[in-house]
Amino acid sequence: MKKNNSKSAEKFYQKAKKYYLNALDIMESSNGHMDDKRALKVKENFNKSVEYLNKALDVLEDNAAIANTNLLLGCVYIELEEYENAKESLVDSVVEYTLLSKEYPQKYDLDLAQTCSYLGECLSNLKINELELKNEIALELTFKLADRGIFTPVTTESSMFEIEIPENFSECLEIQECGNAESFYFKAIEIYSKLANDNPAEYEPHLASGYYELVIFYTNLNRQQDANLYLEKAYEIAKKHKDNPFCQIICKMVEDN
């Protein structure tokens, strides 16, 4: 990347992050009861964050920085309840992190898992037909990965396209099987589980967090039996890591009820 582009992008990203965190601070300090003035301030901060993140994306060339910027942009759009925009940014981030994690798994697996989790949250809020959404996301991921040279859609007489997959990249197709909110939550948990198996002390709290996100997802769908199952899984891990703030929350929730 050109040096001036890198410096400009970093400057834009840091400004965007500052506005994003300012908005979250206002939301947290309001304890869920924002007056009109605070609500307007929150929205202004999020909109400023979007502005600077898009400026960063305009000059970025580094794939890891693009993935990270799209991840934050997706998070901001979720907070703004602009789920279609969030979906576009998070799909782009998933594609970049998928490619990066294939080459540098130790460095990027966690980022991929967290991005899949945010995409799951985004998709769970989109009010469109589930099957149509799944097909749309699968195709989007397929062609975005194809654009990056992972495999090539080839037009044939018998079908609109046929996917030819280089042997050493065949595992990249796993991500295109994820199409709905639930599948992205499970993709995140799959990665968290692998990381936790290698390093329990560092990554089991992330796995507990992944299970807890499924609890919220299933609770919102009124699937309480599934929610209870994953709350139990989250608690079994969380009680081993009570020094972790998020694990403390999970333990308190279970033990106080």
Coordinates of C-alpha atoms in Angstrom, one line a residue:
M1 CA 0.0 0.0 0.0
K2 CA 1.2 3.5 -0.7
K3 CA 2.5 5.1 2.5
N4 CA 0.3 8.2 2.3
N5 CA -2.8 6.0 1.7
S6 CA -2.0 3.9 4.7
K7 CA -1.6 7.0 7.0
S8 CA -4.8 8.5 5.7
A9 CA -6.7 5.3 6.1
E10 CA -5.5 4.8 9.7
K11 CA -6.4 8.4 10.5
F12 CA -9.9 7.9 9.2
Y13 CA -10.3 4.6 11.0
Q14 CA -9.2 6.0 14.3
K15 CA -11.6 8.9 14.0
A16 CA -14.4 6.5 13.1
K17 CA -13.6 4.3 16.0
K18 CA -13.6 7.3 18.4
Y19 CA -17.1 8.3 17.2
Y20 CA -18.3 4.7 17.5
L21 CA -17.0 4.3 21.1
N22 CA -18.5 7.7 22.0
A23 CA -21.9 6.6 20.8
L24 CA -21.6 3.3 22.8
D25 CA -20.6 5.3 25.9
I26 CA -23.7 7.5 25.6
M27 CA -25.9 4.4 25.2
E28 CA -24.3 2.7 28.2
S29 CA -24.5 5.7 30.5
S30 CA -28.2 6.1 29.6
N31 CA -29.1 2.6 31.1
G32 CA -31.5 2.0 28.3
H33 CA -33.5 5.2 28.8
M34 CA -32.3 7.8 26.3
D35 CA -34.0 11.1 25.9
D36 CA -34.3 12.7 22.5
K37 CA -31.1 14.7 22.9
R38 CA -29.0 11.7 23.8
A39 CA -30.6 9.6 21.0
L40 CA -29.7 12.3 18.5
K41 CA -26.1 12.5 19.8
V42 CA -25.8 8.7 19.5
K43 CA -27.0 8.8 15.9
E44 CA -24.7 11.7 15.0
N45 CA -21.7 9.8 16.4
F46 CA -22.6 6.6 14.5
N47 CA -23.2 8.6 11.2
K48 CA -19.8 10.3 11.6
S49 CA -18.3 6.8 12.2
V50 CA -19.8 5.6 8.9
E51 CA -18.5 8.7 7.1
Y52 CA -14.9 8.1 8.2
L53 CA -15.0 4.3 7.7
N54 CA -16.1 4.8 4.1
K55 CA -13.3 7.3 3.6
A56 CA -10.9 4.7 4.9
L57 CA -12.2 2.1 2.5
D58 CA -11.8 4.4 -0.4
V59 CA -8.0 4.5 0.1
L60 CA -7.3 1.1 1.7
E61 CA -5.4 -1.6 -0.3
D62 CA -4.3 -3.9 2.5
N63 CA -6.7 -6.9 2.8
A64 CA -6.5 -7.2 6.6
A65 CA -7.2 -3.5 7.1
I66 CA -10.2 -3.7 4.6
A67 CA -11.5 -6.7 6.6
N68 CA -11.2 -4.9 9.9
T69 CA -12.7 -1.7 8.6
N70 CA -15.7 -3.5 7.1
L71 CA -16.2 -5.4 10.3
L72 CA -16.4 -2.1 12.3
L73 CA -18.6 -0.6 9.6
G74 CA -21.0 -3.6 9.9
C75 CA -21.1 -3.1 13.6
V76 CA -22.0 0.6 13.3
Y77 CA -24.8 -0.2 10.8
I78 CA -26.2 -2.8 13.2
E79 CA -26.4 -0.2 15.9
L80 CA -28.1 2.1 13.4
E81 CA -30.5 -0.8 12.6
E82 CA -29.5 -0.5 8.9
Y83 CA -29.2 -4.3 8.5
E84 CA -29.0 -4.4 4.7
N85 CA -25.9 -2.1 4.8
A86 CA -24.5 -4.1 7.7
K87 CA -25.0 -7.3 5.7
E88 CA -23.0 -6.0 2.7
S89 CA -20.1 -4.8 4.9
L90 CA -20.0 -8.0 7.0
V91 CA -20.1 -10.3 4.0
D92 CA -17.1 -8.4 2.6
S93 CA -15.4 -8.8 5.9
V94 CA -16.1 -12.5 6.1
V95 CA -14.7 -13.0 2.6
E96 CA -11.5 -11.2 3.5
Y97 CA -11.1 -13.0 6.8
T98 CA -11.8 -16.3 5.2
L99 CA -8.9 -15.8 2.8
L100 CA -6.6 -14.5 5.5
S101 CA -7.4 -17.3 7.9
K102 CA -6.5 -19.9 5.3
E103 CA -3.1 -18.4 5.0
Y104 CA -2.6 -17.3 8.6
P105 CA -5.0 -19.2 10.8
Q106 CA -3.4 -18.3 14.2
K107 CA -3.6 -14.6 13.4
Y108 CA -7.1 -14.4 11.8
D109 CA -9.3 -17.3 12.9
L110 CA -10.6 -15.3 15.9
D111 CA -11.4 -12.3 13.6
L112 CA -13.3 -14.6 11.2
A113 CA -15.3 -16.1 14.1
Q114 CA -16.3 -12.7 15.5
T115 CA -17.2 -11.5 12.1
C116 CA -19.4 -14.5 11.4
S117 CA -21.1 -13.9 14.8
Y118 CA -21.9 -10.3 13.9
L119 CA -23.2 -11.4 10.5
G120 CA -25.4 -13.9 12.2
E121 CA -26.8 -11.1 14.4
C122 CA -27.4 -8.9 11.4
L123 CA -29.2 -11.6 9.4
S124 CA -31.4 -12.5 12.4
N125 CA -32.7 -8.9 12.2
L126 CA -33.4 -8.9 8.4
K127 CA -37.2 -9.4 7.9
I128 CA -37.1 -11.3 4.6
N129 CA -37.8 -14.8 3.5
E130 CA -35.4 -17.2 5.2
L131 CA -34.8 -19.4 2.1
E132 CA -34.3 -16.4 -0.2
L133 CA -31.9 -14.9 2.2
K134 CA -29.9 -18.1 2.5
N135 CA -29.6 -18.4 -1.3
E136 CA -28.7 -14.7 -1.6
I137 CA -25.9 -14.9 1.0
A138 CA -24.5 -18.2 -0.4
L139 CA -24.4 -16.7 -4.0
E140 CA -22.8 -13.5 -2.7
L141 CA -20.1 -15.3 -0.9
T142 CA -19.5 -17.7 -3.8
F143 CA -19.0 -14.9 -6.4
K144 CA -17.0 -12.7 -4.0
L145 CA -14.6 -15.6 -3.4
A146 CA -14.6 -16.3 -7.1
D147 CA -13.6 -12.7 -7.8
R148 CA -10.6 -13.2 -5.5
G149 CA -9.4 -16.2 -7.6
I150 CA -10.3 -19.0 -5.1
F151 CA -12.4 -20.7 -7.8
T152 CA -13.9 -19.8 -11.2
P153 CA -17.5 -19.8 -12.2
V154 CA -17.6 -21.1 -15.8
T155 CA -20.6 -20.6 -18.1
T156 CA -21.8 -23.8 -19.7
E157 CA -24.7 -24.8 -22.0
S158 CA -26.2 -26.9 -19.2
S159 CA -26.2 -24.4 -16.5
M160 CA -25.8 -20.7 -15.7
F161 CA -22.4 -21.4 -14.1
E162 CA -20.3 -24.3 -13.0
I163 CA -17.8 -23.9 -10.2
E164 CA -14.3 -25.2 -10.8
I165 CA -12.3 -25.5 -7.6
P166 CA -8.5 -25.7 -7.3
E167 CA -7.8 -28.7 -5.1
N168 CA -5.8 -26.8 -2.4
F169 CA -8.6 -24.3 -1.9
S170 CA -11.6 -26.7 -1.7
E171 CA -12.1 -26.0 2.0
C172 CA -12.9 -22.3 1.2
L173 CA -16.3 -23.5 -0.2
E174 CA -17.4 -24.4 3.3
I175 CA -18.2 -20.8 4.0
Q176 CA -20.7 -20.6 1.1
E177 CA -22.8 -23.3 2.8
C178 CA -23.5 -20.7 5.5
G179 CA -26.5 -18.8 4.4
N180 CA -28.7 -17.9 7.3
A181 CA -28.2 -16.4 10.7
E182 CA -28.1 -19.7 12.6
S183 CA -25.4 -21.1 10.3
F184 CA -23.1 -18.1 10.8
Y185 CA -23.5 -18.4 14.6
F186 CA -22.5 -22.1 14.3
K187 CA -19.6 -21.2 12.0
A188 CA -18.3 -18.9 14.7
I189 CA -18.7 -21.5 17.4
E190 CA -16.8 -24.0 15.2
I191 CA -13.8 -21.7 15.0
Y192 CA -14.0 -20.7 18.7
S193 CA -14.1 -24.5 19.6
K194 CA -11.0 -25.2 17.6
L195 CA -9.2 -22.2 19.2
A196 CA -10.3 -23.2 22.7
N197 CA -9.1 -26.8 22.2
D198 CA -5.6 -25.4 21.4
N199 CA -5.6 -22.8 24.1
P200 CA -8.4 -23.1 26.7
A201 CA -7.3 -20.3 29.0
E202 CA -7.4 -17.7 26.2
Y203 CA -10.2 -18.8 24.0
E204 CA -12.8 -20.6 26.2
P205 CA -14.3 -17.3 27.2
H206 CA -14.8 -16.5 23.5
L207 CA -16.6 -19.9 23.1
A208 CA -18.8 -19.1 26.1
S209 CA -19.6 -15.8 24.4
G210 CA -20.5 -17.6 21.2
Y211 CA -22.9 -20.0 23.0
Y212 CA -24.5 -17.0 24.8
E213 CA -25.1 -15.3 21.5
L214 CA -27.0 -18.4 20.4
V215 CA -29.0 -18.1 23.7
I216 CA -30.1 -14.6 22.7
F217 CA -30.9 -15.8 19.1
Y218 CA -33.0 -18.7 20.2
T219 CA -34.8 -16.7 22.9
N220 CA -35.8 -14.1 20.3
L221 CA -37.2 -17.0 18.2
N222 CA -39.1 -18.3 21.3
R223 CA -37.1 -21.5 21.1
Q224 CA -36.6 -21.7 24.8
Q225 CA -35.4 -25.4 24.9
D226 CA -32.6 -24.5 22.5
A227 CA -31.8 -21.4 24.4
N228 CA -31.6 -23.3 27.7
L229 CA -29.3 -25.9 26.1
Y230 CA -26.8 -23.3 25.0
L231 CA -27.1 -21.3 28.2
E232 CA -26.0 -24.5 30.0
K233 CA -23.1 -24.9 27.6
A234 CA -22.1 -21.3 28.1
Y235 CA -22.3 -21.6 31.9
E236 CA -20.2 -24.8 32.1
I237 CA -17.4 -22.9 30.4
A238 CA -17.9 -19.5 32.1
K239 CA -17.7 -20.9 35.6
K240 CA -14.1 -22.0 34.9
H241 CA -13.2 -18.4 34.0
K242 CA -14.8 -16.2 36.6
D243 CA -12.0 -13.7 36.3
N244 CA -13.3 -12.9 32.8
P245 CA -15.9 -10.0 32.8
F246 CA -18.2 -11.6 30.3
C247 CA -18.0 -15.0 32.0
Q248 CA -18.9 -13.3 35.2
I249 CA -22.1 -11.9 33.6
I250 CA -23.1 -15.4 32.4
C251 CA -22.5 -16.9 35.8
K252 CA -24.4 -14.2 37.6
M253 CA -27.3 -14.7 35.2
V254 CA -27.5 -18.4 35.8
E255 CA -26.8 -18.4 39.5
D256 CA -29.2 -15.6 40.3
N257 CA -32.1 -17.5 38.7

